[in-house]
PDB file of C-alpha atoms in Angstrom:
ATOM      1  CA  MET A 379       5.536  11.849 -14.588  1.00 56.00           C
ATOM      2  CA  PRO A 380       4.364   8.420 -15.723  1.00 76.00           C
ATOM      3  CA  LYS A 381       0.817   7.356 -15.063  1.00 88.00           C
ATOM      4  CA  LEU A 382       0.224   5.420 -11.871  1.00 88.00           C
ATOM      5  CA  PRO A 383      -1.091   1.874 -12.113  1.00 91.00           C
ATOM      6  CA  ARG A 384      -4.720   1.242 -11.208  1.00 93.00           C
ATOM      7  CA  TRP A 385      -4.604  -1.196  -8.296  1.00 94.00           C
ATOM      8  CA  THR A 386      -7.185  -2.792  -6.069  1.00 95.00           C
ATOM      9  CA  ALA A 387      -6.395  -3.220  -2.378  1.00 94.00           C
ATOM     10  CA  ALA A 388      -5.403  -6.862  -2.968  1.00 94.00           C
ATOM     11  CA  GLU A 389      -2.830  -5.832  -5.588  1.00 96.00           C
ATOM     12  CA  ALA A 390      -1.398  -3.129  -3.314  1.00 96.00           C
ATOM     13  CA  GLU A 391      -1.231  -5.643  -0.467  1.00 96.00           C
ATOM     14  CA  ARG A 392       0.633  -8.122  -2.667  1.00 96.00           C
ATOM     15  CA  ALA A 393       3.190  -5.454  -3.661  1.00 96.00           C
ATOM     16  CA  LEU A 394       3.746  -4.451  -0.022  1.00 97.00           C
ATOM     17  CA  LEU A 395       4.167  -8.031   1.188  1.00 97.00           C
ATOM     18  CA  GLU A 396       6.622  -8.813  -1.635  1.00 96.00           C
ATOM     19  CA  ALA A 397       8.632  -5.717  -0.638  1.00 96.00           C
ATOM     20  CA  GLY A 398       8.980  -7.041   2.925  1.00 96.00           C
ATOM     21  CA  PHE A 399       6.201  -5.155   4.698  1.00 97.00           C
ATOM     22  CA  LEU A 400       4.320  -6.956   7.461  1.00 97.00           C
ATOM     23  CA  LEU A 401       0.605  -6.717   8.185  1.00 97.00           C
ATOM     24  CA  MET A 402       0.563  -5.282  11.697  1.00 97.00           C
ATOM     25  CA  ARG A 403      -3.161  -4.887  12.315  1.00 96.00           C
ATOM     26  CA  SER A 404      -6.485  -4.170  10.718  1.00 95.00           C
ATOM     27  CA  LYS A 405      -9.418  -2.206  12.031  1.00 94.00           C
ATOM     28  CA  GLY A 406     -12.598  -2.086  10.058  1.00 94.00           C
ATOM     29  CA  SER A 407     -11.669  -1.784   6.401  1.00 95.00           C
ATOM     30  CA  HIS A 408      -8.154  -0.387   6.962  1.00 96.00           C
ATOM     31  CA  ARG A 409      -4.986  -2.472   7.090  1.00 96.00           C
ATOM     32  CA  LEU A 410      -1.697  -1.185   8.484  1.00 97.00           C
ATOM     33  CA  TYR A 411       1.599  -2.453   7.039  1.00 97.00           C
ATOM     34  CA  LEU A 412       4.991  -1.812   8.625  1.00 97.00           C
ATOM     35  CA  LYS A 413       8.627  -2.182   7.567  1.00 96.00           C
ATOM     36  CA  GLY A 414      11.223  -0.612   9.833  1.00 92.00           C
ATOM     37  CA  THR A 415       9.840   2.790  10.739  1.00 92.00           C
ATOM     38  CA  ARG A 416       7.796   3.200   7.547  1.00 95.00           C
ATOM     39  CA  ARG A 417       4.084   2.451   7.795  1.00 95.00           C
ATOM     40  CA  VAL A 418       1.382   2.415   5.154  1.00 96.00           C
ATOM     41  CA  VAL A 419      -2.375   2.300   5.659  1.00 96.00           C
ATOM     42  CA  VAL A 420      -4.413   0.730   2.858  1.00 96.00           C
ATOM     43  CA  PRO A 421      -8.224   0.948   2.807  1.00 96.00           C
ATOM     44  CA  TYR A 422      -9.320  -2.592   1.968  1.00 94.00           C
ATOM     45  CA  HIS A 423     -12.551  -2.735  -0.026  1.00 92.00           C
ATOM     46  CA  SER A 424     -12.819  -5.834  -2.184  1.00 86.00           C
ATOM     47  CA  GLY A 425     -12.714  -5.119  -5.912  1.00 87.00           C
ATOM     48  CA  VAL A 426     -12.588  -1.320  -5.609  1.00 93.00           C
ATOM     49  CA  VAL A 427      -9.776   0.563  -7.359  1.00 95.00           C
ATOM     50  CA  LEU A 428      -7.694   2.605  -4.918  1.00 96.00           C
ATOM     51  CA  HIS A 429      -7.394   6.377  -5.139  1.00 94.00           C
ATOM     52  CA  PRO A 430      -4.212   7.504  -6.963  1.00 94.00           C
ATOM     53  CA  LYS A 431      -2.894   9.190  -3.786  1.00 94.00           C
ATOM     54  CA  ILE A 432      -3.007   5.866  -1.934  1.00 95.00           C
ATOM     55  CA  ILE A 433      -1.199   4.104  -4.778  1.00 96.00           C
ATOM     56  CA  LYS A 434       1.438   6.836  -4.805  1.00 95.00           C
ATOM     57  CA  GLN A 435       1.987   6.405  -1.042  1.00 95.00           C
ATOM     58  CA  VAL A 436       2.384   2.644  -1.470  1.00 96.00           C
ATOM     59  CA  LEU A 437       4.891   3.009  -4.305  1.00 95.00           C
ATOM     60  CA  GLU A 438       6.899   5.673  -2.435  1.00 95.00           C
ATOM     61  CA  ALA A 439       7.026   3.496   0.687  1.00 95.00           C
ATOM     62  CA  ILE A 440       8.304   0.536  -1.320  1.00 95.00           C
ATOM     63  CA  GLU A 441      10.983   2.694  -2.984  1.00 93.00           C
ATOM     64  CA  GLU A 442      12.095   4.222   0.349  1.00 92.00           C
ATOM     65  CA  THR A 443      12.598   0.869   2.017  1.00 88.00           C
ATOM     66  CA  ARG A 444      14.327  -0.802  -0.928  1.00 84.00           C
ATOM     67  CA  ASP A 445      17.846  -1.041   0.525  1.00 69.00           C
TER      68      ASP A 445
END
């Protein structure tokens, strides 16, 4: 399996928005993005690199909705 990229929350947000996800709401430091029935929650802490599991969820969500 190839290595996952190291993204900050802003980079993950950019990838989701380019893939057609919409920012539905935010509460505290978490932002919820939605496209169809697929939703992704991204913890938004400025300048902090996201955990690899979060990045994997973002990438899988983008791949699933790419129709």
